[in-house]
Short mmCIF file of C-alpha atoms and ligand atoms in Angstrom, two decimals:
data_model
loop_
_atom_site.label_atom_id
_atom_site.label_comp_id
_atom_site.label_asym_id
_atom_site.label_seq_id
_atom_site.Cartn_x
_atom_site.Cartn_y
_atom_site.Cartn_z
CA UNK Z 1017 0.00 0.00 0.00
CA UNK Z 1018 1.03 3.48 -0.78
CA UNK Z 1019 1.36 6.11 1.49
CA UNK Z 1020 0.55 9.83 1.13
CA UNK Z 1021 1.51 13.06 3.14
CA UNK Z 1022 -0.97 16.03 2.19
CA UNK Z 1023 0.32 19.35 3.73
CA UNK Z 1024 -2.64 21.60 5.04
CA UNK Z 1025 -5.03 18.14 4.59
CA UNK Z 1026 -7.25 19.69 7.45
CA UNK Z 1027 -9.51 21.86 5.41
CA UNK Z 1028 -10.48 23.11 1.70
CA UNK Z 1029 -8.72 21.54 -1.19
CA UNK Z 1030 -5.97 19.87 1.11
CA UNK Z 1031 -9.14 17.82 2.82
CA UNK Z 1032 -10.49 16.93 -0.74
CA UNK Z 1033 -6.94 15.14 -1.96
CA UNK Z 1034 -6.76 13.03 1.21
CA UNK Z 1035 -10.14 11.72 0.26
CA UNK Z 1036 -9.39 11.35 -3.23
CA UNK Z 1037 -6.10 9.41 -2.39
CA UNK Z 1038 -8.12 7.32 0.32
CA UNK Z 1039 -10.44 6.57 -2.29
CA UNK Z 1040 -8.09 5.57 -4.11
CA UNK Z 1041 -6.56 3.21 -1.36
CA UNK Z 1042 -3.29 4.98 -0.49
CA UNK Z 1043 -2.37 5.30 3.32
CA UNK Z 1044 -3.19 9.13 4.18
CA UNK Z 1045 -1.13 11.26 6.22
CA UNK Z 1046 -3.48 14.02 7.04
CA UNK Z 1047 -1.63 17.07 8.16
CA UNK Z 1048 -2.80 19.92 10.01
CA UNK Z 1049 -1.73 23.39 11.53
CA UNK Z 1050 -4.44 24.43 14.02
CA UNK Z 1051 -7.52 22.19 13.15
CA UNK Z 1052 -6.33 19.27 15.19
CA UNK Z 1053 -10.16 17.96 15.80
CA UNK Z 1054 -11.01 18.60 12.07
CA UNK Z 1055 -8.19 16.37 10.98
CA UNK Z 1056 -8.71 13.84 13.60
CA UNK Z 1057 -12.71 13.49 12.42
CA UNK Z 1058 -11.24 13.35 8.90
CA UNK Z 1059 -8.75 10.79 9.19
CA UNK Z 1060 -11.39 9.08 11.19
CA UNK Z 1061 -14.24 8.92 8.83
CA UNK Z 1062 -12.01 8.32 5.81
CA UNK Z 1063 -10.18 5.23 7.40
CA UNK Z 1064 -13.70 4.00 7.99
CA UNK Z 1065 -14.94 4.24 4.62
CA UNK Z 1066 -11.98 3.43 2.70
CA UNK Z 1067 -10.62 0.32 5.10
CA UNK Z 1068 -7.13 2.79 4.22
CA UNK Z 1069 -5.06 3.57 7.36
CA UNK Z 1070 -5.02 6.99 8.18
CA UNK Z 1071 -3.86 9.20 11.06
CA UNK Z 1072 -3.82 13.06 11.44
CA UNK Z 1073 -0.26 14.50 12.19
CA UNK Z 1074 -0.06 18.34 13.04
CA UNK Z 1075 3.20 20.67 12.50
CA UNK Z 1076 3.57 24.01 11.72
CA UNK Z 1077 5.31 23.04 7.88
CA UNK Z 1078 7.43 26.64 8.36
CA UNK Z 1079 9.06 25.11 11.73
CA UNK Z 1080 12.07 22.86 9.76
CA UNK Z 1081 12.19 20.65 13.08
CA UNK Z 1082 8.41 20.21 13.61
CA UNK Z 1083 8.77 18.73 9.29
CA UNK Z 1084 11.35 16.70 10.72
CA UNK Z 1085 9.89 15.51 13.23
CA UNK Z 1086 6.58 14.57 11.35
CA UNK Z 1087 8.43 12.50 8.56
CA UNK Z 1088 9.78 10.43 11.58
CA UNK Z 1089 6.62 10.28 13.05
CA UNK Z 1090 5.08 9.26 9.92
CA UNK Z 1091 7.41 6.96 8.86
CA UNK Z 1092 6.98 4.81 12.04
CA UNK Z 1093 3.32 4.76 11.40
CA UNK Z 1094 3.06 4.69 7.93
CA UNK Z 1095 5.74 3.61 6.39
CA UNK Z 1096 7.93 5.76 4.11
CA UNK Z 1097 6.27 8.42 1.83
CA UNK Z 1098 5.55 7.29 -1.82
CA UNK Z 1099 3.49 10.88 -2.80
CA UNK Z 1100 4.07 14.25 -1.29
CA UNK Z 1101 1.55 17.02 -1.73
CA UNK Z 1102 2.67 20.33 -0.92
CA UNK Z 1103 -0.89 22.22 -0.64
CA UNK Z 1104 -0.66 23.97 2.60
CA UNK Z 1105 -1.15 27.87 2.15
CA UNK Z 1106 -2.03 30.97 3.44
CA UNK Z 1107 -3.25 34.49 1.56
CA UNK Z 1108 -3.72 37.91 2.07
CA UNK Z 1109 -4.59 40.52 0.54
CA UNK Z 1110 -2.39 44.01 0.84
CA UNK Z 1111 -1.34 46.75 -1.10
CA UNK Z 1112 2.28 46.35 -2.05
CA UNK Z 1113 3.51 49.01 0.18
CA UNK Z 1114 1.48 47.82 3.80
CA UNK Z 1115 3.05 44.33 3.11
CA UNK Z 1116 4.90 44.29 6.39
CA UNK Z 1117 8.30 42.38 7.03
CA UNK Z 1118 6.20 39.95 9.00
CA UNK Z 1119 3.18 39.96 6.55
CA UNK Z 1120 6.56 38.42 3.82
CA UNK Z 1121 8.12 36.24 5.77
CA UNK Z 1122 4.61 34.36 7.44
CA UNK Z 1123 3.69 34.10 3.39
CA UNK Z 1124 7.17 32.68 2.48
CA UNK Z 1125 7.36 30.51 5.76
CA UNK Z 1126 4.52 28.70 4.94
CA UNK Z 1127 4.02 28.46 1.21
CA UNK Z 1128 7.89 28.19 -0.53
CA UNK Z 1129 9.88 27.37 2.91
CA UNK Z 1130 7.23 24.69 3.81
CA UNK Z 1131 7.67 22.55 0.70
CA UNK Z 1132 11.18 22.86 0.60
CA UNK Z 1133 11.35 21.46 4.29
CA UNK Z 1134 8.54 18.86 3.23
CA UNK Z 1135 10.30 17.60 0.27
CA UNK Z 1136 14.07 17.67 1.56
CA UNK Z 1137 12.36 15.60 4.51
CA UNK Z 1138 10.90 13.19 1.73
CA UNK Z 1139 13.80 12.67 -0.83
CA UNK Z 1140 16.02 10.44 0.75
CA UNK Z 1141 13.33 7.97 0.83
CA UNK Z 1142 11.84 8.41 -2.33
CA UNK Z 1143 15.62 8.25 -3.82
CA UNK Z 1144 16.73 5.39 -2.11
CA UNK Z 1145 13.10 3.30 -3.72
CA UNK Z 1146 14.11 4.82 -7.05
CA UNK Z 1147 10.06 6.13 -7.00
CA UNK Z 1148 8.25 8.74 -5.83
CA UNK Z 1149 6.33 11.80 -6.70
CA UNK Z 1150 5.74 15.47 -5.26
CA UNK Z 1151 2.80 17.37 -6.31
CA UNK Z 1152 3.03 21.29 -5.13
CA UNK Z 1153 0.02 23.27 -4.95
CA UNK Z 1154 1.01 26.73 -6.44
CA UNK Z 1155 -1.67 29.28 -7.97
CA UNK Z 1156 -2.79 30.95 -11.20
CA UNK Z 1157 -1.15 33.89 -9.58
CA UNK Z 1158 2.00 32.65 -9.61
CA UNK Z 1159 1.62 32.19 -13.21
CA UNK Z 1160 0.77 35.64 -14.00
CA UNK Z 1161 0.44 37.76 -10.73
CA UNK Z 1162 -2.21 39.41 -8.83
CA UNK Z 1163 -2.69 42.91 -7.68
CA UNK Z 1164 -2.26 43.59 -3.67
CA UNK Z 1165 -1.26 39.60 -3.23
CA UNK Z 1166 2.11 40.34 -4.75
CA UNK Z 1167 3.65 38.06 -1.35
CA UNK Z 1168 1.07 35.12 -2.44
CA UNK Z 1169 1.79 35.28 -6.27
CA UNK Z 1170 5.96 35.76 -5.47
CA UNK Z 1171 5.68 32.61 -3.32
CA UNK Z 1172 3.51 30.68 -5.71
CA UNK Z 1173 6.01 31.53 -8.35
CA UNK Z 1174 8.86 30.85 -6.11
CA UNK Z 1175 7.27 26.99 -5.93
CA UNK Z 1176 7.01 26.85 -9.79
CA UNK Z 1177 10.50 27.51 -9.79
CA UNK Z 1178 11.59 24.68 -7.64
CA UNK Z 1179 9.14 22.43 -9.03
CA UNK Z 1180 10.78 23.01 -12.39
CA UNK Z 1181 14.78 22.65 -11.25
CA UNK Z 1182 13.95 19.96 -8.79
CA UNK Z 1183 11.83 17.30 -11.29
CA UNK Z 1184 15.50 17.97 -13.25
CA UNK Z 1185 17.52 17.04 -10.18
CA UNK Z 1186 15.64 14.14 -8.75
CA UNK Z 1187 14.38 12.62 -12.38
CA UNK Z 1188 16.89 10.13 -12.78
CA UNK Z 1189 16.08 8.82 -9.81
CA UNK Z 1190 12.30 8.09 -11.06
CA UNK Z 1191 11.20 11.09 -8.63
CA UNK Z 1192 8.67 13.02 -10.55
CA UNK Z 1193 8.03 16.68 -9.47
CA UNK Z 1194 5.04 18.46 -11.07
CA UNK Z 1195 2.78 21.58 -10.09
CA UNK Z 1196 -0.88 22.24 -9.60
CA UNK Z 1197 -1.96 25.59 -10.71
CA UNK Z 1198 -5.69 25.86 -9.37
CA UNK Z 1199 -7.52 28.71 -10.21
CA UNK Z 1200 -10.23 30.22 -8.12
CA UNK Z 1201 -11.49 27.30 -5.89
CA UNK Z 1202 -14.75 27.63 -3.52
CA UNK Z 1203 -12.84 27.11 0.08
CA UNK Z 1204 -12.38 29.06 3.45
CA UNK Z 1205 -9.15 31.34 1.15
CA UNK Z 1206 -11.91 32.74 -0.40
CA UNK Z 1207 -13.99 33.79 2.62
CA UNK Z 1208 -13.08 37.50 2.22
CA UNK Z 1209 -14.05 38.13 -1.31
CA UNK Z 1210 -17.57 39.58 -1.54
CA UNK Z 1211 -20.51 38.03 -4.14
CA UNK Z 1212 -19.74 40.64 -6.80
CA UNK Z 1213 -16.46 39.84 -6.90
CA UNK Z 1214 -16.62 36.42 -6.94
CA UNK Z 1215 -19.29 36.81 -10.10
CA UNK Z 1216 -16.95 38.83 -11.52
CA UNK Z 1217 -14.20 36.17 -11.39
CA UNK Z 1218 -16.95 33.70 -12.29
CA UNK Z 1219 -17.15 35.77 -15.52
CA UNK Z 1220 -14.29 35.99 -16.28
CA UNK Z 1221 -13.71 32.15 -16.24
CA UNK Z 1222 -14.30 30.74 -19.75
CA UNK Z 1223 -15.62 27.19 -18.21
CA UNK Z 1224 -18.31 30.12 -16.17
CA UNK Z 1225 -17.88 28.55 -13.03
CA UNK Z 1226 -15.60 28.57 -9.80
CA UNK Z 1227 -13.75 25.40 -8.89
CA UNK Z 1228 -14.41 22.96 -6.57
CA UNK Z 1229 -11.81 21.41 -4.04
CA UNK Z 1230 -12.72 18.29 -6.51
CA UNK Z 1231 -11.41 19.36 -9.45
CA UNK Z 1232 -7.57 19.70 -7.59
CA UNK Z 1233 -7.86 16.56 -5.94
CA UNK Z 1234 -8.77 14.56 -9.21
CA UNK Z 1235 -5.45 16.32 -11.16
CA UNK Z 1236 -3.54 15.15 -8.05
CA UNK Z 1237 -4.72 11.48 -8.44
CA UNK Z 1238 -3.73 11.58 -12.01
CA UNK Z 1239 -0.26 13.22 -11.40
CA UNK Z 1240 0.65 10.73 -8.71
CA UNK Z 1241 -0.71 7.69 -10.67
CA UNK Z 1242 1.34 5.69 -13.24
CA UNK Z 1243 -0.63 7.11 -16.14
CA UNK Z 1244 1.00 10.33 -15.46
CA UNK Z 1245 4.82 8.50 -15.63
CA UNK Z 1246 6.08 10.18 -18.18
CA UNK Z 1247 5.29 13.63 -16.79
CA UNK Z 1248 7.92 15.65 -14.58
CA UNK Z 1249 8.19 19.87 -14.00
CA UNK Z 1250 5.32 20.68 -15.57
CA UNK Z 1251 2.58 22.81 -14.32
CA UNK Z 1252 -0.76 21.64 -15.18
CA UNK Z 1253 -3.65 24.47 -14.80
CA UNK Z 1254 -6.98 23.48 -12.78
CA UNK Z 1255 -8.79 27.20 -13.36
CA UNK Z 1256 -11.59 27.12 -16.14
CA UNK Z 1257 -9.60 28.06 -18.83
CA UNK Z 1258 -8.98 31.25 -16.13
CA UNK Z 1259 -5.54 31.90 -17.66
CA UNK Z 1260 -4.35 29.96 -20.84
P1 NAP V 1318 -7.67 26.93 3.17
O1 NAP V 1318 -9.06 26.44 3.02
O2 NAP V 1318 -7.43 28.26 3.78
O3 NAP V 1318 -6.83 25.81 3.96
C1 NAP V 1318 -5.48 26.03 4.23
C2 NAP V 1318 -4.87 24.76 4.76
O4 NAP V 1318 -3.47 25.02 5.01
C3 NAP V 1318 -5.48 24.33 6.09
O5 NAP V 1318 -5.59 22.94 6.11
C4 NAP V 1318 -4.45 24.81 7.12
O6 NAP V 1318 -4.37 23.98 8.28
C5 NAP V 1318 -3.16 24.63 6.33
N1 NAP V 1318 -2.07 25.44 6.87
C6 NAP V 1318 -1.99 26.80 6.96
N2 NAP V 1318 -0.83 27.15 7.55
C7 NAP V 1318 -0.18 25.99 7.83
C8 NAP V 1318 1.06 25.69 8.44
N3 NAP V 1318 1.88 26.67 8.90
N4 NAP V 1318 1.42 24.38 8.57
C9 NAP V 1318 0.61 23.39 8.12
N5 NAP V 1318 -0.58 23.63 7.54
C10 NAP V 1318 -0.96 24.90 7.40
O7 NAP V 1318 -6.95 26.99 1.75
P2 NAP V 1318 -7.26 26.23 0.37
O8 NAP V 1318 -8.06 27.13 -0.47
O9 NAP V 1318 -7.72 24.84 0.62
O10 NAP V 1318 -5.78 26.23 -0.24
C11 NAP V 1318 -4.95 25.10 -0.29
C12 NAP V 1318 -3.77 25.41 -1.20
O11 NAP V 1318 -4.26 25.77 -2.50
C13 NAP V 1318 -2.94 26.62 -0.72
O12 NAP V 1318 -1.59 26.39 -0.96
C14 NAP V 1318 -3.45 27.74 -1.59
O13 NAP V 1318 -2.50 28.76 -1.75
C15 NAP V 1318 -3.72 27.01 -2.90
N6 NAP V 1318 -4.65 27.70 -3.77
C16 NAP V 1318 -5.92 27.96 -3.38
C17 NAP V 1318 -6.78 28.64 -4.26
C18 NAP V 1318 -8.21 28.97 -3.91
O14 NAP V 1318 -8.84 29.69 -4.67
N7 NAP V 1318 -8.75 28.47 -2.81
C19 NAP V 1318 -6.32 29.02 -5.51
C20 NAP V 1318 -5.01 28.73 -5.87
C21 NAP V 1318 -4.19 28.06 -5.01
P3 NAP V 1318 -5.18 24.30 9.66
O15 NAP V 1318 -6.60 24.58 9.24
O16 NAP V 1318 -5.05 23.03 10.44
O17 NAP V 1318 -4.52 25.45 10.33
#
């Protein structure tokens, strides 16, 4: 049996992978940050209707030793890591000049420094089996930028980047490395944006709808699964046709 570590699995489209990958009848590592009970009922109710082991495991990702710690932990429980998914991620929404030294660094911590300490924590493993693969969740905004989230979209871009120069590094050791671009997904991230702005980003989405947590958890099945085995440092788009 496989096992899989989602980052952020607690909530939103981190909660819809681990189901999708229980479904799917890989072992599920279900991390979480704050929303210990969440996770718990989660890992819970999916053990019990997949007949997958599961367990919820919290760490702070930006804390290298709590990463550490959890690959350890999960290891012992688990077994080692066959799929990574680097989806935890936090937003907000500033104009360029109020982004505060803190407001950069909590962004960076979480979103780039996370999956760096996530994946340097999963390698060796994944090296030594000759197989593995690491899905990072990045954004349309990293593709192209957004106004007053210029910390989100630099850190989304940042993981594009290491996506790209890591699937190079790791590839001949049958590690494949690929990004999720979602688009505008329905989840707590978008709590703050108001109804005409969301109809506005509705409208401006060719396939007229928002996403769903779904429709990233289904493009994460495919990338981790063997009929995605020739594919490695690409970013595939999950936004509507949002940005082509
Ligand atoms: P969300 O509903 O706000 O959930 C965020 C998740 O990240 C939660 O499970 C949270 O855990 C976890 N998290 C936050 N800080 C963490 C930390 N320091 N350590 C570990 N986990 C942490 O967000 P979402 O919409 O599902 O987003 C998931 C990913 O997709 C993010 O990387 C986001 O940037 C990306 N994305 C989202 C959209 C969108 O429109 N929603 C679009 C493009 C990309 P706790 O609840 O336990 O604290």
């Amino acid at each position: 049996m496989k096992t899989v570590v989602v980052t952020g699995g607690s909530r939103g489209i981190g909660e819809a992978i681990c189901a999708a990958f229980a479904r799917e009848g890989y072992a599920v590592a279900v991390n979480y940050n704050k929303n210990r009970e969440k996770a718990e009922k989660l890992a819970l109710s999916l053990s019990q209707s997949y007949g997958v082991p599961c367990t919820a495991i919290g760490c702070d990702v930006s804390d290298s030793a709590q990463v550490s710690k959890m690959f350890d932990d999960i290891e012992r429980l688990l077994g080692g890591v066959d799929v990574l998914v680097n989806n935890a991620g936090v937003s907000s929404q500033k104009l360029f000049t109020d982004i505060t030294d803190e407001d950069w660094r909590g962004c960076m911590g979480v979103n780039l420094d996370g999956a760096f300490f996530c994946s340097r924590a999963a390698l060796p493993h994944m090296i030594r089996r000759k197989s593995g693969v690491i899905i990072n969740i990045s954004s349309m905004w990293g593709q192209v930028g957004a106004s007053c989230e210029v910390h989100y979209s630099a850190s989304k871009a940042g993981l594009i980047g290491m996506t790209k120069a890591l699937a190079k590094e790791v590839g001949p050791s049958s590690v494949r490395v690929n990004c999720i671009a979602p688009g505008v997904i329905m989840t707590d991230m978008m709590k703050s944006f108001d109804e005409e702005t969301l109809d506005e980003l509705r409208g401006e989405t060719p396939l007229a709808r928002l996403g769903t947590p779904e429709d990233i958890a289904e493009a994460a099945v495919f990338l981790a699964s063997d009929k995605a085995s020739f594919i490695t440092g690409q970013v595939l788009g999950v936004n509507g046709g949002f940005v082509v």
